[in-house]
mmCIF file of C-alpha atoms in Angstrom:
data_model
loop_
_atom_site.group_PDB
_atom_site.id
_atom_site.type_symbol
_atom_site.label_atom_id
_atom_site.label_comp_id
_atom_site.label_asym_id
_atom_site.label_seq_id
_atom_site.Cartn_x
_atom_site.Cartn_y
_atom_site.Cartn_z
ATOM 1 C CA UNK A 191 0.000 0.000 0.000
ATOM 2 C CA UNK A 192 1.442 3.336 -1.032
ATOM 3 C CA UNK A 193 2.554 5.517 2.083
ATOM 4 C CA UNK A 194 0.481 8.348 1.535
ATOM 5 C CA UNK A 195 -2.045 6.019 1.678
ATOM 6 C CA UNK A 196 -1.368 4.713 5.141
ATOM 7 C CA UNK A 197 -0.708 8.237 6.773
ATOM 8 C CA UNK A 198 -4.401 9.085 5.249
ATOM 9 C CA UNK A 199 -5.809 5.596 6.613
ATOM 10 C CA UNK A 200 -3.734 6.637 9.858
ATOM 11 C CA UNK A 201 -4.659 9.972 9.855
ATOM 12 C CA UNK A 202 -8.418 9.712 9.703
ATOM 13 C CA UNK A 203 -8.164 6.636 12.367
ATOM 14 C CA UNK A 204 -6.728 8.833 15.006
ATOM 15 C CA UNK A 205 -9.223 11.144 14.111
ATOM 16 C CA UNK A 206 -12.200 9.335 14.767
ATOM 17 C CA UNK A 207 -10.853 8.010 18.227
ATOM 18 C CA UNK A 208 -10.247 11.665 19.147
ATOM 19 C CA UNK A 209 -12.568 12.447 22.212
ATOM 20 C CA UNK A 210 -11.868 15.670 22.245
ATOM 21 C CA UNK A 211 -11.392 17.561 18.857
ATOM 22 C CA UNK A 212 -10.647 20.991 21.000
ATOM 23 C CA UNK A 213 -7.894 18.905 22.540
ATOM 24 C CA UNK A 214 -5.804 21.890 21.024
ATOM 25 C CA UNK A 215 -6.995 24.608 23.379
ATOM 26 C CA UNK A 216 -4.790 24.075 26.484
ATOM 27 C CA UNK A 217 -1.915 23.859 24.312
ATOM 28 C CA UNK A 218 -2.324 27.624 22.788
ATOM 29 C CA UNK A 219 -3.343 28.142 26.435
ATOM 30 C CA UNK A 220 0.854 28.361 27.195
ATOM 31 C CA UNK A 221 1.655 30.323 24.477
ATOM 32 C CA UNK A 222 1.587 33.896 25.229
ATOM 33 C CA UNK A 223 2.371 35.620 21.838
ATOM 34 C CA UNK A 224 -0.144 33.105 19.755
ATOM 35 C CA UNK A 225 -4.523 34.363 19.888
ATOM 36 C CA UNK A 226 -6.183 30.982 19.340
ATOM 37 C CA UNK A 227 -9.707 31.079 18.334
ATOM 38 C CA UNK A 228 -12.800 28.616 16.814
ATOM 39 C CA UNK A 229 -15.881 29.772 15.769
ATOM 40 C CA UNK A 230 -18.975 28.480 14.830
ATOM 41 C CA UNK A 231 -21.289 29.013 11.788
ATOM 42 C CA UNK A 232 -23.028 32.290 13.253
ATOM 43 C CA UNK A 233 -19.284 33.304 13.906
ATOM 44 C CA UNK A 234 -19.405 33.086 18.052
ATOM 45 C CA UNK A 235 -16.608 32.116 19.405
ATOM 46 C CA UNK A 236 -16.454 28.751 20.950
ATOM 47 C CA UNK A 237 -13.288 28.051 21.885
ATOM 48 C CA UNK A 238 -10.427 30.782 22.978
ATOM 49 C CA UNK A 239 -7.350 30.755 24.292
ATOM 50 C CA UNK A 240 -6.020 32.758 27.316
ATOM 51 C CA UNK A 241 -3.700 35.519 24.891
ATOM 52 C CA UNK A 242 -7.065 36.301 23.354
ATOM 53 C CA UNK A 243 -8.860 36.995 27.096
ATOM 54 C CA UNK A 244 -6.073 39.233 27.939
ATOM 55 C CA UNK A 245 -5.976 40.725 24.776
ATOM 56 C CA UNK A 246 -9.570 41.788 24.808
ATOM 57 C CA UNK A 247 -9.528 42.881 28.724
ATOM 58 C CA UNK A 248 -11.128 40.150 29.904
ATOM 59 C CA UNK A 249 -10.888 38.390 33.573
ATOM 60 C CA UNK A 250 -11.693 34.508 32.203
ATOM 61 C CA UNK A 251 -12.921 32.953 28.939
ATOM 62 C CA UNK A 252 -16.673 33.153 29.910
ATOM 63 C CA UNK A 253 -16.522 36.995 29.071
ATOM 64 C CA UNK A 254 -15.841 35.647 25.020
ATOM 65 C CA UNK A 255 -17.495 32.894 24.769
ATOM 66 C CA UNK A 256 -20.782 32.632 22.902
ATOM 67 C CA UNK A 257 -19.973 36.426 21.617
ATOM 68 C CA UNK A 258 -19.146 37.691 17.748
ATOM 69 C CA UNK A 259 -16.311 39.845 17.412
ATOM 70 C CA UNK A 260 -19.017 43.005 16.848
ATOM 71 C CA UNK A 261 -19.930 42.283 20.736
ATOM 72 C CA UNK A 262 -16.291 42.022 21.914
ATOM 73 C CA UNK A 263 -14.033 44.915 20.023
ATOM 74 C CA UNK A 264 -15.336 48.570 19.790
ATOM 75 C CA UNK A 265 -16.590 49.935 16.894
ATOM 76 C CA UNK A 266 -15.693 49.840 14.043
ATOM 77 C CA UNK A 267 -12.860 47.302 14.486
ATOM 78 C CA UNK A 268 -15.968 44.723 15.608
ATOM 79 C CA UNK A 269 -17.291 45.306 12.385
ATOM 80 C CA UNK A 270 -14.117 44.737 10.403
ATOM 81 C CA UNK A 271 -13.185 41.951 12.143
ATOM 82 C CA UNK A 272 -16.866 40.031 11.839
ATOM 83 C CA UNK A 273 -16.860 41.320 8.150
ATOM 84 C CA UNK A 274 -13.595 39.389 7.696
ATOM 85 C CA UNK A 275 -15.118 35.756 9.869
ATOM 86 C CA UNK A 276 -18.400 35.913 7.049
ATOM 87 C CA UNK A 277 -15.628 36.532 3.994
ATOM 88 C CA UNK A 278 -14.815 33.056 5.595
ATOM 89 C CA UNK A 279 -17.789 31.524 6.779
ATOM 90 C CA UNK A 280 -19.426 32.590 3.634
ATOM 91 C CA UNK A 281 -17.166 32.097 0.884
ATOM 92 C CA UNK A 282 -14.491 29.894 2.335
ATOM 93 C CA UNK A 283 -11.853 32.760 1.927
ATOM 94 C CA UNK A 284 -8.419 31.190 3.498
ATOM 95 C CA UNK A 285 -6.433 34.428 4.949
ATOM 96 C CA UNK A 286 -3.204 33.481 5.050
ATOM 97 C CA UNK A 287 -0.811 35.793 6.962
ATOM 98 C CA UNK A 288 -2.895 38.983 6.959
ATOM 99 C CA UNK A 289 -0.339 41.555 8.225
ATOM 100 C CA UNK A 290 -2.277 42.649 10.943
ATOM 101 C CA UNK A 291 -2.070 46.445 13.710
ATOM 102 C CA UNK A 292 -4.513 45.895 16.298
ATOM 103 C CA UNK A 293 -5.103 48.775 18.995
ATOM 104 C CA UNK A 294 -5.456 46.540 22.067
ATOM 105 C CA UNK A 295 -7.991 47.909 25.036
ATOM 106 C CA UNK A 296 -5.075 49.894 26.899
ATOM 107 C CA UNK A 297 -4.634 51.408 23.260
ATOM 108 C CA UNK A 298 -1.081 50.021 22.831
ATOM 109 C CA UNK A 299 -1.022 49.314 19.226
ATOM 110 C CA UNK A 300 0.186 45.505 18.144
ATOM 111 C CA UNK A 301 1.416 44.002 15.083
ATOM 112 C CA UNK A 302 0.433 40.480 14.725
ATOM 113 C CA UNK A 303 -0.001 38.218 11.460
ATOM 114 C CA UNK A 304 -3.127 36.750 11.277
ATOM 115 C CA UNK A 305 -4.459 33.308 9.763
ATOM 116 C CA UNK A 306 -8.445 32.270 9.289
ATOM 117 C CA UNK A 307 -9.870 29.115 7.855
ATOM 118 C CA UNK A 308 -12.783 27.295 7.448
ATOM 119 C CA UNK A 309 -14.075 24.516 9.340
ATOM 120 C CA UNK A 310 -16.057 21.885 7.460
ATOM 121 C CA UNK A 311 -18.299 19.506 8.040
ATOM 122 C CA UNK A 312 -17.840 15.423 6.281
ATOM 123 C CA UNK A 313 -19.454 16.569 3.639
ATOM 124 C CA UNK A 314 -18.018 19.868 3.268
ATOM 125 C CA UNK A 315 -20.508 22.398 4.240
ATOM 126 C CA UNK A 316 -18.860 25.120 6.461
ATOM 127 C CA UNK A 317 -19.716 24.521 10.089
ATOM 128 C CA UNK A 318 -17.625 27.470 11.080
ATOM 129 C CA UNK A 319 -13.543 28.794 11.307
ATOM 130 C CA UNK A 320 -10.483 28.595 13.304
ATOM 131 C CA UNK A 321 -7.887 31.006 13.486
ATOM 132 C CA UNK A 322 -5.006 32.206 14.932
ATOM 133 C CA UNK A 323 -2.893 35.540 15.581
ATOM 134 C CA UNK A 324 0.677 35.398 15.983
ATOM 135 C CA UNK A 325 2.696 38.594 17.756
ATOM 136 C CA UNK A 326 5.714 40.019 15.805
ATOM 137 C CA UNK A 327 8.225 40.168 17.903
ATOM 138 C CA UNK A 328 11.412 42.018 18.003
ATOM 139 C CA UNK A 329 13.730 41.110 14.840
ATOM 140 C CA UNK A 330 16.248 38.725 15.626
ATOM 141 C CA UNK A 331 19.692 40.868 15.314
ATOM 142 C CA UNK A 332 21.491 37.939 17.371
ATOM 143 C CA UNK A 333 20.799 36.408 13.727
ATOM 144 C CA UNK A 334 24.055 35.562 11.545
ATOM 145 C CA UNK A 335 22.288 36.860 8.744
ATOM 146 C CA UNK A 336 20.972 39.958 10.243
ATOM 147 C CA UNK A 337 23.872 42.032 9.561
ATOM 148 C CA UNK A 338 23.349 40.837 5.412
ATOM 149 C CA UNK A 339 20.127 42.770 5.685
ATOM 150 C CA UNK A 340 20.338 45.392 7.857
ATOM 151 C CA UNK A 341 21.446 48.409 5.009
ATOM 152 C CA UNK A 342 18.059 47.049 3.563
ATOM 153 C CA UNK A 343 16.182 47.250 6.592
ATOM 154 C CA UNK A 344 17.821 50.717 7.576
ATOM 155 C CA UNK A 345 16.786 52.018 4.189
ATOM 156 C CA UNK A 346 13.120 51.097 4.402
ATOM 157 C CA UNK A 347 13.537 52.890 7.953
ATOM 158 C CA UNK A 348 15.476 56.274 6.803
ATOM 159 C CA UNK A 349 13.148 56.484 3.301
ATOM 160 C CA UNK A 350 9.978 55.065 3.600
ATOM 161 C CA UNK A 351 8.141 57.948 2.562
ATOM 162 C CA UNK A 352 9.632 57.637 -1.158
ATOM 163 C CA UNK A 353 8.811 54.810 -3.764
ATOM 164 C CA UNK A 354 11.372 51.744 -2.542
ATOM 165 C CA UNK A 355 11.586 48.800 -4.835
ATOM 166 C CA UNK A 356 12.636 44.858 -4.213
ATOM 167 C CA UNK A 357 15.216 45.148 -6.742
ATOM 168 C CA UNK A 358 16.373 48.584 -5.087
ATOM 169 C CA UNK A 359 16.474 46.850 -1.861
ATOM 170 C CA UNK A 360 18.025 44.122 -3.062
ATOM 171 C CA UNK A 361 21.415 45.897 -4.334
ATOM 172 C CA UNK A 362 21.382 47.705 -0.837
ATOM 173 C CA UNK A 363 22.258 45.080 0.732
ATOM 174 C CA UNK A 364 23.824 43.269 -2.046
ATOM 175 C CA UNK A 365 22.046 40.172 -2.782
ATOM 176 C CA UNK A 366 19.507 38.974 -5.284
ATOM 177 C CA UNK A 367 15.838 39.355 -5.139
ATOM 178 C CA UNK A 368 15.149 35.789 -4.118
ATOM 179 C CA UNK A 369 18.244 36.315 -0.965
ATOM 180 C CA UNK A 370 16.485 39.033 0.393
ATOM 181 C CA UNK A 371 12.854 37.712 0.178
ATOM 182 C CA UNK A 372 14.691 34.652 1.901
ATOM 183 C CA UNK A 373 16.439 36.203 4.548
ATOM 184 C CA UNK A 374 13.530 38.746 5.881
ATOM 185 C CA UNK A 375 11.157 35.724 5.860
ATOM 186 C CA UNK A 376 13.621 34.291 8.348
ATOM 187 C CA UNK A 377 14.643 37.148 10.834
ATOM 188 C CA UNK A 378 11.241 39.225 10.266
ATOM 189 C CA UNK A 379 8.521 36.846 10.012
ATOM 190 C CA UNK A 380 7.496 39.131 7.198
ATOM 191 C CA UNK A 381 8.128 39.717 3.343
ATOM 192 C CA UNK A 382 10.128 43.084 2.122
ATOM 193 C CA UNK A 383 7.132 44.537 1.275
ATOM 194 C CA UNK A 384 5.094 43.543 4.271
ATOM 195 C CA UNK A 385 8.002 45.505 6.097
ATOM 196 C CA UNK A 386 7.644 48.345 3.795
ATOM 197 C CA UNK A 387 3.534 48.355 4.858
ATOM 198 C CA UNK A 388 4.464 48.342 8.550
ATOM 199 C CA UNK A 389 6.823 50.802 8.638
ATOM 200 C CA UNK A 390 5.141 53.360 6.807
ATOM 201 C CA UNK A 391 2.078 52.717 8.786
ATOM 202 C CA UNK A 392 3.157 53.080 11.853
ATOM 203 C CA UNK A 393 5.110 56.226 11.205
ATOM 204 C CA UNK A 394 1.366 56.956 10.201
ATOM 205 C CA UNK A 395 0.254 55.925 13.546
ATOM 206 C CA UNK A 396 2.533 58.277 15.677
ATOM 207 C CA UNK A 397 1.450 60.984 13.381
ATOM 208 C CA UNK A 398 -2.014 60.978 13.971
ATOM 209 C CA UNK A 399 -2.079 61.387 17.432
ATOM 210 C CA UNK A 400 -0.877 64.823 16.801
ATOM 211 C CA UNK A 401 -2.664 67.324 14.470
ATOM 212 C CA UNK A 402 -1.570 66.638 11.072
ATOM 213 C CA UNK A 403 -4.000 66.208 8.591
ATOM 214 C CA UNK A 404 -4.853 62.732 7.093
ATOM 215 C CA UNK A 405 -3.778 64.343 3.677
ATOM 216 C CA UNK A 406 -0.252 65.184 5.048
ATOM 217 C CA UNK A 407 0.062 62.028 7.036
ATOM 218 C CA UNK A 408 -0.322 60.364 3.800
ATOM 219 C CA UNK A 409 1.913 62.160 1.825
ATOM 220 C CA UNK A 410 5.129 62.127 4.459
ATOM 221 C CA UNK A 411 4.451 58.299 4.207
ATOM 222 C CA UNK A 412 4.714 57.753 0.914
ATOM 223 C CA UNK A 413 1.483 57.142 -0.628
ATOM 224 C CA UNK A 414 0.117 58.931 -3.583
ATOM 225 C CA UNK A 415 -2.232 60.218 -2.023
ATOM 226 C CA UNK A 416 -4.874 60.452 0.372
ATOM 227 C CA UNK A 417 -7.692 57.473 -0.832
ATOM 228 C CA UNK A 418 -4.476 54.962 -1.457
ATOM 229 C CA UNK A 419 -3.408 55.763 2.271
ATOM 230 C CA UNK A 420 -6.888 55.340 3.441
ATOM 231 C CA UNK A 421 -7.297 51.769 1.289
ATOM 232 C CA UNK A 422 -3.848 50.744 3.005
ATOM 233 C CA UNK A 423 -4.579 51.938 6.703
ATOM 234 C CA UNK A 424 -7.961 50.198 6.802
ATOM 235 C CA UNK A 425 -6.572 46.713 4.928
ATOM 236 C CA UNK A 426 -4.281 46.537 7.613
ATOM 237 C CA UNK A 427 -5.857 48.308 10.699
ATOM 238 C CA UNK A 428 -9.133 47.632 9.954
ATOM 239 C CA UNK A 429 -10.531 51.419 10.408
ATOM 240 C CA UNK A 430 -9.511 54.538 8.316
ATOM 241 C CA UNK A 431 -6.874 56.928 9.440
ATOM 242 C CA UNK A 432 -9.666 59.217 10.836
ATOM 243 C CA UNK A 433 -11.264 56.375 13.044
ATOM 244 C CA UNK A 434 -8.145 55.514 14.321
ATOM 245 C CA UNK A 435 -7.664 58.912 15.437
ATOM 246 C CA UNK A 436 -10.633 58.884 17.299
ATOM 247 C CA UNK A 437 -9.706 55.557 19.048
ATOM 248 C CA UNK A 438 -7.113 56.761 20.155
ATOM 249 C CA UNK A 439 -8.322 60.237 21.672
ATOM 250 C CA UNK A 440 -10.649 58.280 23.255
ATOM 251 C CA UNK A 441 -8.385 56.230 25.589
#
C-alpha cells in the first residue's frame, strides 16, 4: 500500500478516536504571543485561548465565549473583524498571513499576522472557522544573517516615505531578489514589502495622534495620495486613518 495512503488511513483513524477535537486549546493556552480562536457558523466564538482573554480585557474565557467579534471589540474594528469571519464563513476565503495592527484595550497598538480558515463539516458544508494571531516580535539581530540585511532594513527605515523597490532593496544590501525575500522571511517573520507596509504605517500611527492632517500624514508616508493611504490603513488596521484617530483620543 502506497505511504500516503497509510498516513491518510492513519490519519483519519486517530481522528475518529479523538474524544476531544478541541484537545488543542490548552496547548495555545501556554503560548503567550499566539490568539487561538474557533468559531462556529453564526461566527461566536467557541473556543479561545487565554492571549485572546487578555488581549480583549477580559478576567476569564466566559466573558468571550458565545460572543461575535461586533460584541467584543469597539466599533468599528468589531465590524471589520466580523466582516472578515463571514468573507470566511461565507465564501471559504483562506487568509493566510494577513499583516495585521490591532489597537489593544489599553490602546497600545500591536502588530500580529493573522491566519483564518474554514471549518467543514464530512461533507463539506462550512460549520464554522479557526484562526489564529501570531505577535511580531522584536527582529532577531542575534541572527548571523541579520547584519546581510540590515542596510536594507535601515533604508526602508530612513526612506519610507519615497517609492522603494525589491530590486532597489536588493542591491542595498547586495544580494539577489530571491536572498532578500529569503532572509527577511527568516529574521522578520514578514516579506520586504510587508516591512515596507508596517513601517510606513506606523510612522502613520505616531502621526495621527498629533494634528496633522490625514492628507499630510499620507503624503510624508509615501502614498500617492490620500484614498491609497486610506485603502492601506484600513486593509491593515481595519478602520480609516480618521477612526483611528478617534480611538485613540478616546483612551
Amino acid at each position: 500500500m502506497p505511504a500516503n495512503l497509510l498516513n491518510t488511513l492513519a490519519r483519519s483513524d486517530l481522528g475518529a478516536r479523538i474524544d476531544d477535537v478541541f484537545f488543542a486549546e490548552p496547548l495555545f493556552d501556554a503560548l503567550p504571543d499566539v490568539v487561538f480562536f474557533i468559531k462556529d457558523r453564526d461566527g461566536r466564538y467557541v473556543v479561545v485561548n487565554q492571549a485572546l482573554v487578555r488581549r480583549c480585557g477580559m478576567k476569564d474565557k466566559a466573558g468571550l465565549l458565545g460572543k461575535t467579534a461586533n460584541e467584543v471589540f469597539a466599533a468599528p474594528l468589531g465590524q471589520r473583524f466580523q466582516a472578515q469571519d463571514q468573507s470566511v464563513l461565507d465564501g471559504g476565503v483562506q487568509i493566510e498571513d494577513q499583516l495585521e495592527l490591532h489597537l489593544y484595550p489599553n490602546r497600545d497598538p500591536g502588530w500580529c499576522l493573522t491566519q483564518k480558515r474554514p471549518l467543514r463539516d464530512a461533507r463539506g458544508a462550512i460549520v464554522g472557522l479557526a484562526g489564529v494571531s501570531r505577535d511580531l516580535a522584536m527582529a532577531d539581530n542575534k541572527n548571523p544573517a541579520y547584519h546581510k540585511v540590515a542596510d536594507a532594513v535601515r533604508l526602508i527605515h530612513e526612506k519610507f516615505g519615497e517609492t522603494l523597490t525589491l530590486p532597489q532593496l536588493a542591491r542595498t544590501a547586495n544580494m539577489s531578489v530571491a536572498q532578500i525575500e529569503r532572509y527577511f522571511e527568516r529574521i522578520f517573520h514578514l516579506t520586504p514589502r510587508q516591512m515596507i507596509i508596517k513601517t510606513r504605517l506606523e510612522a502613520a500611527s505616531r502621526m495621527l495622534a498629533g494634528d496633522a492632517s490625514v492628507s499630510d500624514i499620507a503624503q510624508a508616508c509615501g502614498y500617492a495620495d490620500h484614498s491609497a493611504f486610506t485603502r492601506q490603513f484600513r486593509a491593515t488596521v481595519g478602520v480609516t486613518p480618521s477612526e483611528y484617530r478617534v480611538l485613540l483620543r478616546e483612551g
